[in-house]
């Protein structure tokens, strides 16, 4: 059973703080993703990675960076948190081999509030 | 990049009725179209998917149809039950292995 685990379920941070959101998957998936989910806007892709040390910008990368030093771990970094980054953050992973697109498995989400 | 439109944003049905959610996509190269269900407070989970070489796929009470020419695909749920109440997201593959999601449909099934 695939497990994608995010380090925190709820997080409250102050404006200007540097924030780290951690995600770990246990299925040796090549692809990992960070999405943010806001009411009425669906899931929007922030960054993704298809291999260790590789990263690609998604649709809304401004104000975020990522790190993937190990295959199983993908970190999202808010360099200087702002109130408009208050949101639900979802990590996901998928198998990337063979060139065929496959199911993405999601973590439980981190509800981040920036005050 | 890919753009996915999803309608309706909310859908209310009576138990036992059918529900249909429709999505359109923009990138004709997209070839994988999953549907995710997200119950309140839980993570999205895949319920059915379809690839571009197939026109229809069925799994018990749920089915998905794909029209590549028109670039739209639909989710059909028959004999709806209260436990089908959730937010449903369609998605389309776009580049590498990324998925672009629609904005979601909140389905409410009343007993």
PDB file of C-alpha atoms in Angstrom:
ATOM      1  CA  UNK A   1       0.000   0.000   0.000  1.00  0.00           C
ATOM      2  CA  UNK A   2       1.518   3.285  -1.135  1.00  0.00           C
ATOM      3  CA  UNK A   3       2.133   5.744   1.607  1.00  0.00           C
ATOM      4  CA  UNK A   4       2.778   9.437   1.097  1.00  0.00           C
ATOM      5  CA  UNK A   5       3.341  11.191   4.390  1.00  0.00           C
ATOM      6  CA  UNK A   6       3.486  14.908   5.047  1.00  0.00           C
ATOM      7  CA  UNK A   7       5.323  16.018   8.151  1.00  0.00           C
ATOM      8  CA  UNK A   8       2.585  18.238   9.594  1.00  0.00           C
ATOM      9  CA  UNK A   9      -1.196  18.230   9.422  1.00  0.00           C
ATOM     10  CA  UNK A  10      -1.574  21.783  10.697  1.00  0.00           C
ATOM     11  CA  UNK A  11       0.969  24.592  10.799  1.00  0.00           C
ATOM     12  CA  UNK A  12       0.749  28.214  11.915  1.00  0.00           C
ATOM     13  CA  UNK A  13       3.568  30.543  10.943  1.00  0.00           C
ATOM     14  CA  UNK A  14       4.236  34.258  11.098  1.00  0.00           C
ATOM     15  CA  UNK A  15       4.610  36.551   8.102  1.00  0.00           C
ATOM     16  CA  UNK A  16       8.205  36.628   6.921  1.00  0.00           C
ATOM     17  CA  UNK A  17       9.185  33.263   8.415  1.00  0.00           C
ATOM     18  CA  UNK A  18      10.912  30.622   6.320  1.00  0.00           C
ATOM     19  CA  UNK A  19       8.675  27.555   6.236  1.00  0.00           C
ATOM     20  CA  UNK A  20       9.552  23.979   5.347  1.00  0.00           C
ATOM     21  CA  UNK A  21       6.932  21.419   4.359  1.00  0.00           C
ATOM     22  CA  UNK A  22       8.240  17.881   4.145  1.00  0.00           C
ATOM     23  CA  UNK A  23       6.899  14.938   2.181  1.00  0.00           C
ATOM     24  CA  UNK A  24       8.095  11.337   2.162  1.00  0.00           C
ATOM     25  CA  UNK A  25       6.912   8.451  -0.043  1.00  0.00           C
ATOM     26  CA  UNK A  26       7.734   4.793   0.426  1.00  0.00           C
ATOM     27  CA  UNK A  27       7.089   3.361  -3.047  1.00  0.00           C
ATOM     28  CA  UNK A  28      10.284   4.323  -4.854  1.00  0.00           C
ATOM     29  CA  UNK A  29       8.331   6.680  -7.129  1.00  0.00           C
ATOM     30  CA  UNK A  30      10.314   8.837  -9.501  1.00  0.00           C
ATOM     31  CA  UNK A  31       7.816  11.688  -9.673  1.00  0.00           C
ATOM     32  CA  UNK A  32       6.853  13.931  -6.787  1.00  0.00           C
ATOM     33  CA  UNK A  33       4.618  16.977  -6.772  1.00  0.00           C
ATOM     34  CA  UNK A  34       3.499  19.848  -4.590  1.00  0.00           C
ATOM     35  CA  UNK A  35       0.003  21.254  -5.103  1.00  0.00           C
ATOM     36  CA  UNK A  36      -1.931  23.880  -3.235  1.00  0.00           C
ATOM     37  CA  UNK A  37      -5.663  23.551  -2.830  1.00  0.00           C
ATOM     38  CA  UNK A  38      -7.929  26.565  -2.389  1.00  0.00           C
ATOM     39  CA  UNK A  39     -11.747  26.634  -2.446  1.00  0.00           C
ATOM     40  CA  UNK A  40     -13.045  27.201  -5.952  1.00  0.00           C
ATOM     41  CA  UNK A  41      -9.584  26.956  -7.497  1.00  0.00           C
ATOM     42  CA  UNK A  42      -8.999  23.214  -7.358  1.00  0.00           C
ATOM     43  CA  UNK A  43      -5.485  21.834  -7.146  1.00  0.00           C
ATOM     44  CA  UNK A  44      -2.775  24.017  -8.617  1.00  0.00           C
ATOM     45  CA  UNK A  45       0.718  22.692  -9.260  1.00  0.00           C
ATOM     46  CA  UNK A  46       3.526  24.575  -7.530  1.00  0.00           C
ATOM     47  CA  UNK A  47       6.575  22.454  -8.376  1.00  0.00           C
ATOM     48  CA  UNK A  48       7.342  18.922  -9.405  1.00  0.00           C
ATOM     49  CA  UNK A  49      10.366  16.679  -9.588  1.00  0.00           C
ATOM     50  CA  UNK A  50      10.939  13.662 -11.805  1.00  0.00           C
ATOM     51  CA  UNK A  51      14.268  12.644 -10.329  1.00  0.00           C
ATOM     52  CA  UNK A  52      16.644  13.358  -7.476  1.00  0.00           C
ATOM     53  CA  UNK A  53      17.970  16.921  -7.615  1.00  0.00           C
ATOM     54  CA  UNK A  54      15.674  17.680 -10.570  1.00  0.00           C
ATOM     55  CA  UNK A  55      12.875  20.213 -10.268  1.00  0.00           C
ATOM     56  CA  UNK A  56      10.473  21.923 -12.608  1.00  0.00           C
ATOM     57  CA  UNK A  57       8.194  24.888 -12.037  1.00  0.00           C
ATOM     58  CA  UNK A  58       4.488  24.307 -12.101  1.00  0.00           C
ATOM     59  CA  UNK A  59       1.761  26.863 -12.635  1.00  0.00           C
ATOM     60  CA  UNK A  60       2.259  28.941  -9.477  1.00  0.00           C
ATOM     61  CA  UNK A  61       5.926  28.737  -8.363  1.00  0.00           C
ATOM     62  CA  UNK A  62       6.311  32.352  -7.199  1.00  0.00           C
ATOM     63  CA  UNK A  63       7.281  32.584  -3.547  1.00  0.00           C
ATOM     64  CA  UNK A  64       8.171  28.887  -3.315  1.00  0.00           C
ATOM     65  CA  UNK A  65      11.201  26.703  -3.836  1.00  0.00           C
ATOM     66  CA  UNK A  66      11.744  22.954  -3.523  1.00  0.00           C
ATOM     67  CA  UNK A  67      14.447  20.489  -2.658  1.00  0.00           C
ATOM     68  CA  UNK A  68      14.854  16.841  -3.566  1.00  0.00           C
ATOM     69  CA  UNK A  69      18.097  15.459  -2.197  1.00  0.00           C
ATOM     70  CA  UNK A  70      16.798  11.904  -1.833  1.00  0.00           C
ATOM     71  CA  UNK A  71      14.362   9.995  -4.017  1.00  0.00           C
ATOM     72  CA  UNK A  72      11.829   9.463  -1.252  1.00  0.00           C
ATOM     73  CA  UNK A  73      11.741  13.026   0.070  1.00  0.00           C
ATOM     74  CA  UNK A  74      10.458  16.230  -1.511  1.00  0.00           C
ATOM     75  CA  UNK A  75      10.463  19.471   0.446  1.00  0.00           C
ATOM     76  CA  UNK A  76       8.529  22.646  -0.251  1.00  0.00           C
ATOM     77  CA  UNK A  77      10.066  25.867   1.043  1.00  0.00           C
ATOM     78  CA  UNK A  78       8.326  29.172   1.547  1.00  0.00           C
ATOM     79  CA  UNK A  79      11.237  31.589   1.579  1.00  0.00           C
ATOM     80  CA  UNK A  80       9.323  34.384   3.333  1.00  0.00           C
ATOM     81  CA  UNK A  81       5.794  33.369   4.249  1.00  0.00           C
ATOM     82  CA  UNK A  82       2.998  35.760   3.399  1.00  0.00           C
ATOM     83  CA  UNK A  83      -0.687  35.722   4.313  1.00  0.00           C
ATOM     84  CA  UNK A  84      -1.681  34.887   0.725  1.00  0.00           C
ATOM     85  CA  UNK A  85       0.148  31.586   1.128  1.00  0.00           C
ATOM     86  CA  UNK A  86      -2.373  30.451   3.703  1.00  0.00           C
ATOM     87  CA  UNK A  87      -3.719  27.303   2.092  1.00  0.00           C
ATOM     88  CA  UNK A  88      -3.916  23.517   2.063  1.00  0.00           C
ATOM     89  CA  UNK A  89      -0.741  22.001   0.622  1.00  0.00           C
ATOM     90  CA  UNK A  90      -0.842  18.528  -0.891  1.00  0.00           C
ATOM     91  CA  UNK A  91       2.134  16.415  -1.810  1.00  0.00           C
ATOM     92  CA  UNK A  92       1.794  13.593  -4.342  1.00  0.00           C
ATOM     93  CA  UNK A  93       3.962  10.959  -5.982  1.00  0.00           C
ATOM     94  CA  UNK A  94       3.678   8.691  -9.002  1.00  0.00           C
ATOM     95  CA  UNK A  95       5.640   6.046 -10.824  1.00  0.00           C
ATOM     96  CA  UNK A  96       7.557   7.592 -13.687  1.00  0.00           C
ATOM     97  CA  UNK A  97       9.145   4.648 -15.464  1.00  0.00           C
ATOM     98  CA  UNK A  98       8.140   3.233 -18.833  1.00  0.00           C
ATOM     99  CA  UNK A  99       6.843   6.490 -20.228  1.00  0.00           C
ATOM    100  CA  UNK A 100       3.251   5.754 -19.248  1.00  0.00           C
ATOM    101  CA  UNK A 101       1.383   8.130 -16.993  1.00  0.00           C
ATOM    102  CA  UNK A 102       0.119   6.568 -13.823  1.00  0.00           C
ATOM    103  CA  UNK A 103      -1.931   7.273 -10.741  1.00  0.00           C
ATOM    104  CA  UNK A 104      -0.766  10.004  -8.403  1.00  0.00           C
ATOM    105  CA  UNK A 105      -0.940   9.162  -4.693  1.00  0.00           C
ATOM    106  CA  UNK A 106      -1.550  12.039  -2.315  1.00  0.00           C
ATOM    107  CA  UNK A 107      -0.425  12.823   1.180  1.00  0.00           C
ATOM    108  CA  UNK A 108      -2.926  13.808   3.851  1.00  0.00           C
ATOM    109  CA  UNK A 109      -2.284  17.511   3.336  1.00  0.00           C
ATOM    110  CA  UNK A 110      -0.831  20.307   5.459  1.00  0.00           C
ATOM    111  CA  UNK A 111      -3.135  23.163   6.418  1.00  0.00           C
ATOM    112  CA  UNK A 112      -0.820  26.173   6.627  1.00  0.00           C
ATOM    113  CA  UNK A 113      -1.976  29.404   8.198  1.00  0.00           C
ATOM    114  CA  UNK A 114       0.247  32.466   7.930  1.00  0.00           C
ATOM    115  CA  UNK A 115      -0.569  35.200  10.438  1.00  0.00           C
TER     116      UNK A 115
ATOM    117  CA  UNK B   1       0.250  24.524 -20.955  1.00  0.00           C
ATOM    118  CA  UNK B   2      -2.771  22.339 -20.412  1.00  0.00           C
ATOM    119  CA  UNK B   3      -6.061  23.887 -19.281  1.00  0.00           C
ATOM    120  CA  UNK B   4      -8.880  21.803 -17.818  1.00  0.00           C
ATOM    121  CA  UNK B   5     -12.414  23.138 -17.382  1.00  0.00           C
ATOM    122  CA  UNK B   6     -14.859  21.250 -15.165  1.00  0.00           C
ATOM    123  CA  UNK B   7     -18.628  21.622 -14.836  1.00  0.00           C
ATOM    124  CA  UNK B   8     -20.751  21.910 -12.839  1.00  0.00           C
ATOM    125  CA  UNK B   9     -19.092  23.291  -9.725  1.00  0.00           C
ATOM    126  CA  UNK B  10     -21.869  21.865  -7.534  1.00  0.00           C
ATOM    127  CA  UNK B  11     -24.341  19.083  -8.235  1.00  0.00           C
ATOM    128  CA  UNK B  12     -27.221  18.005  -6.015  1.00  0.00           C
ATOM    129  CA  UNK B  13     -29.069  14.756  -6.704  1.00  0.00           C
ATOM    130  CA  UNK B  14     -31.463  12.442  -4.937  1.00  0.00           C
ATOM    131  CA  UNK B  15     -30.263   9.032  -3.841  1.00  0.00           C
ATOM    132  CA  UNK B  16     -30.644   6.596  -6.712  1.00  0.00           C
ATOM    133  CA  UNK B  17     -30.348   9.247  -9.417  1.00  0.00           C
ATOM    134  CA  UNK B  18     -27.458   9.439 -11.866  1.00  0.00           C
ATOM    135  CA  UNK B  19     -24.809  12.156 -11.778  1.00  0.00           C
ATOM    136  CA  UNK B  20     -22.692  13.396 -14.656  1.00  0.00           C
ATOM    137  CA  UNK B  21     -19.629  15.640 -14.409  1.00  0.00           C
ATOM    138  CA  UNK B  22     -18.012  17.009 -17.539  1.00  0.00           C
ATOM    139  CA  UNK B  23     -14.501  18.211 -18.305  1.00  0.00           C
ATOM    140  CA  UNK B  24     -12.779  19.697 -21.328  1.00  0.00           C
ATOM    141  CA  UNK B  25      -9.061  19.935 -21.953  1.00  0.00           C
ATOM    142  CA  UNK B  26      -6.967  22.048 -24.287  1.00  0.00           C
ATOM    143  CA  UNK B  27      -3.838  20.058 -25.116  1.00  0.00           C
ATOM    144  CA  UNK B  28      -4.520  17.534 -27.864  1.00  0.00           C
ATOM    145  CA  UNK B  29      -1.335  15.664 -26.833  1.00  0.00           C
ATOM    146  CA  UNK B  30      -2.805  14.775 -23.420  1.00  0.00           C
ATOM    147  CA  UNK B  31      -3.268  11.026 -23.150  1.00  0.00           C
ATOM    148  CA  UNK B  32      -4.222  10.187 -19.564  1.00  0.00           C
ATOM    149  CA  UNK B  33      -7.384  11.328 -17.780  1.00  0.00           C
ATOM    150  CA  UNK B  34      -7.937  10.326 -14.151  1.00  0.00           C
ATOM    151  CA  UNK B  35     -10.785  11.181 -11.813  1.00  0.00           C
ATOM    152  CA  UNK B  36     -10.197  11.753  -8.118  1.00  0.00           C
ATOM    153  CA  UNK B  37     -12.669  11.755  -5.240  1.00  0.00           C
ATOM    154  CA  UNK B  38     -11.963  13.810  -2.150  1.00  0.00           C
ATOM    155  CA  UNK B  39     -14.141  13.264   0.896  1.00  0.00           C
ATOM    156  CA  UNK B  40     -14.320  15.994   3.503  1.00  0.00           C
ATOM    157  CA  UNK B  41     -11.029  16.291   5.384  1.00  0.00           C
ATOM    158  CA  UNK B  42      -9.369  13.504   3.405  1.00  0.00           C
ATOM    159  CA  UNK B  43      -6.840  13.226   0.628  1.00  0.00           C
ATOM    160  CA  UNK B  44      -7.870  12.902  -3.048  1.00  0.00           C
ATOM    161  CA  UNK B  45      -8.015   9.297  -4.193  1.00  0.00           C
ATOM    162  CA  UNK B  46      -8.208   7.887  -7.695  1.00  0.00           C
ATOM    163  CA  UNK B  47     -11.568   6.324  -8.542  1.00  0.00           C
ATOM    164  CA  UNK B  48     -11.197   5.685 -12.259  1.00  0.00           C
ATOM    165  CA  UNK B  49      -8.950   6.684 -15.144  1.00  0.00           C
ATOM    166  CA  UNK B  50      -8.940   6.398 -18.909  1.00  0.00           C
ATOM    167  CA  UNK B  51      -6.238   6.564 -21.544  1.00  0.00           C
ATOM    168  CA  UNK B  52      -6.547   8.135 -24.952  1.00  0.00           C
ATOM    169  CA  UNK B  53      -6.690   4.819 -26.801  1.00  0.00           C
ATOM    170  CA  UNK B  54      -9.985   3.937 -25.083  1.00  0.00           C
ATOM    171  CA  UNK B  55     -13.378   5.595 -25.490  1.00  0.00           C
ATOM    172  CA  UNK B  56     -15.118   4.309 -22.395  1.00  0.00           C
ATOM    173  CA  UNK B  57     -14.298   2.530 -19.169  1.00  0.00           C
ATOM    174  CA  UNK B  58     -16.611   1.206 -16.489  1.00  0.00           C
ATOM    175  CA  UNK B  59     -16.159   0.060 -12.903  1.00  0.00           C
ATOM    176  CA  UNK B  60     -19.364  -0.985 -11.176  1.00  0.00           C
ATOM    177  CA  UNK B  61     -21.445   2.188 -10.723  1.00  0.00           C
ATOM    178  CA  UNK B  62     -18.932   4.588 -12.224  1.00  0.00           C
ATOM    179  CA  UNK B  63     -17.933   5.073 -15.837  1.00  0.00           C
ATOM    180  CA  UNK B  64     -15.822   7.513 -17.769  1.00  0.00           C
ATOM    181  CA  UNK B  65     -16.170   8.445 -21.435  1.00  0.00           C
ATOM    182  CA  UNK B  66     -13.602  10.205 -23.585  1.00  0.00           C
ATOM    183  CA  UNK B  67     -14.121  12.087 -26.840  1.00  0.00           C
ATOM    184  CA  UNK B  68     -10.666  12.935 -28.182  1.00  0.00           C
ATOM    185  CA  UNK B  69     -11.985  14.853 -31.164  1.00  0.00           C
ATOM    186  CA  UNK B  70     -13.992  17.204 -29.003  1.00  0.00           C
ATOM    187  CA  UNK B  71     -11.384  17.082 -26.198  1.00  0.00           C
ATOM    188  CA  UNK B  72     -13.843  16.321 -23.471  1.00  0.00           C
ATOM    189  CA  UNK B  73     -14.375  13.533 -20.977  1.00  0.00           C
ATOM    190  CA  UNK B  74     -17.106  12.809 -18.480  1.00  0.00           C
ATOM    191  CA  UNK B  75     -17.687  10.926 -15.247  1.00  0.00           C
ATOM    192  CA  UNK B  76     -20.972   9.068 -14.844  1.00  0.00           C
ATOM    193  CA  UNK B  77     -22.176   7.760 -11.500  1.00  0.00           C
ATOM    194  CA  UNK B  78     -25.315   5.641 -11.509  1.00  0.00           C
ATOM    195  CA  UNK B  79     -27.555   4.720  -8.567  1.00  0.00           C
ATOM    196  CA  UNK B  80     -25.959   7.393  -6.397  1.00  0.00           C
ATOM    197  CA  UNK B  81     -25.666   6.806  -2.663  1.00  0.00           C
ATOM    198  CA  UNK B  82     -25.074   9.274   0.203  1.00  0.00           C
ATOM    199  CA  UNK B  83     -21.489   8.012   0.507  1.00  0.00           C
ATOM    200  CA  UNK B  84     -20.863   9.285  -3.025  1.00  0.00           C
ATOM    201  CA  UNK B  85     -21.073  12.825  -1.603  1.00  0.00           C
ATOM    202  CA  UNK B  86     -17.632  14.376  -2.064  1.00  0.00           C
ATOM    203  CA  UNK B  87     -15.649  16.706  -4.277  1.00  0.00           C
ATOM    204  CA  UNK B  88     -14.675  15.156  -7.597  1.00  0.00           C
ATOM    205  CA  UNK B  89     -11.710  16.354  -9.642  1.00  0.00           C
ATOM    206  CA  UNK B  90     -10.939  15.552 -13.241  1.00  0.00           C
ATOM    207  CA  UNK B  91      -7.389  15.852 -14.530  1.00  0.00           C
ATOM    208  CA  UNK B  92      -5.423  15.620 -17.739  1.00  0.00           C
ATOM    209  CA  UNK B  93      -1.816  14.722 -18.259  1.00  0.00           C
ATOM    210  CA  UNK B  94       0.338  17.598 -19.431  1.00  0.00           C
ATOM    211  CA  UNK B  95       4.052  17.289 -20.150  1.00  0.00           C
ATOM    212  CA  UNK B  96       6.396  14.929 -18.270  1.00  0.00           C
ATOM    213  CA  UNK B  97       4.097  13.188 -15.832  1.00  0.00           C
ATOM    214  CA  UNK B  98       2.277  16.175 -14.395  1.00  0.00           C
ATOM    215  CA  UNK B  99      -1.475  16.390 -14.020  1.00  0.00           C
ATOM    216  CA  UNK B 100      -3.532  19.518 -14.534  1.00  0.00           C
ATOM    217  CA  UNK B 101      -6.714  19.431 -12.462  1.00  0.00           C
ATOM    218  CA  UNK B 102     -10.116  20.930 -12.972  1.00  0.00           C
ATOM    219  CA  UNK B 103     -11.535  23.137 -10.224  1.00  0.00           C
ATOM    220  CA  UNK B 104     -13.674  20.366  -8.793  1.00  0.00           C
ATOM    221  CA  UNK B 105     -17.352  19.458  -8.483  1.00  0.00           C
ATOM    222  CA  UNK B 106     -19.036  19.164  -5.116  1.00  0.00           C
ATOM    223  CA  UNK B 107     -21.556  16.328  -5.383  1.00  0.00           C
ATOM    224  CA  UNK B 108     -24.288  16.181  -2.758  1.00  0.00           C
ATOM    225  CA  UNK B 109     -26.476  13.084  -2.646  1.00  0.00           C
ATOM    226  CA  UNK B 110     -29.594  13.481  -0.531  1.00  0.00           C
ATOM    227  CA  UNK B 111     -31.238  10.416   1.040  1.00  0.00           C
TER     228      UNK B 111
END
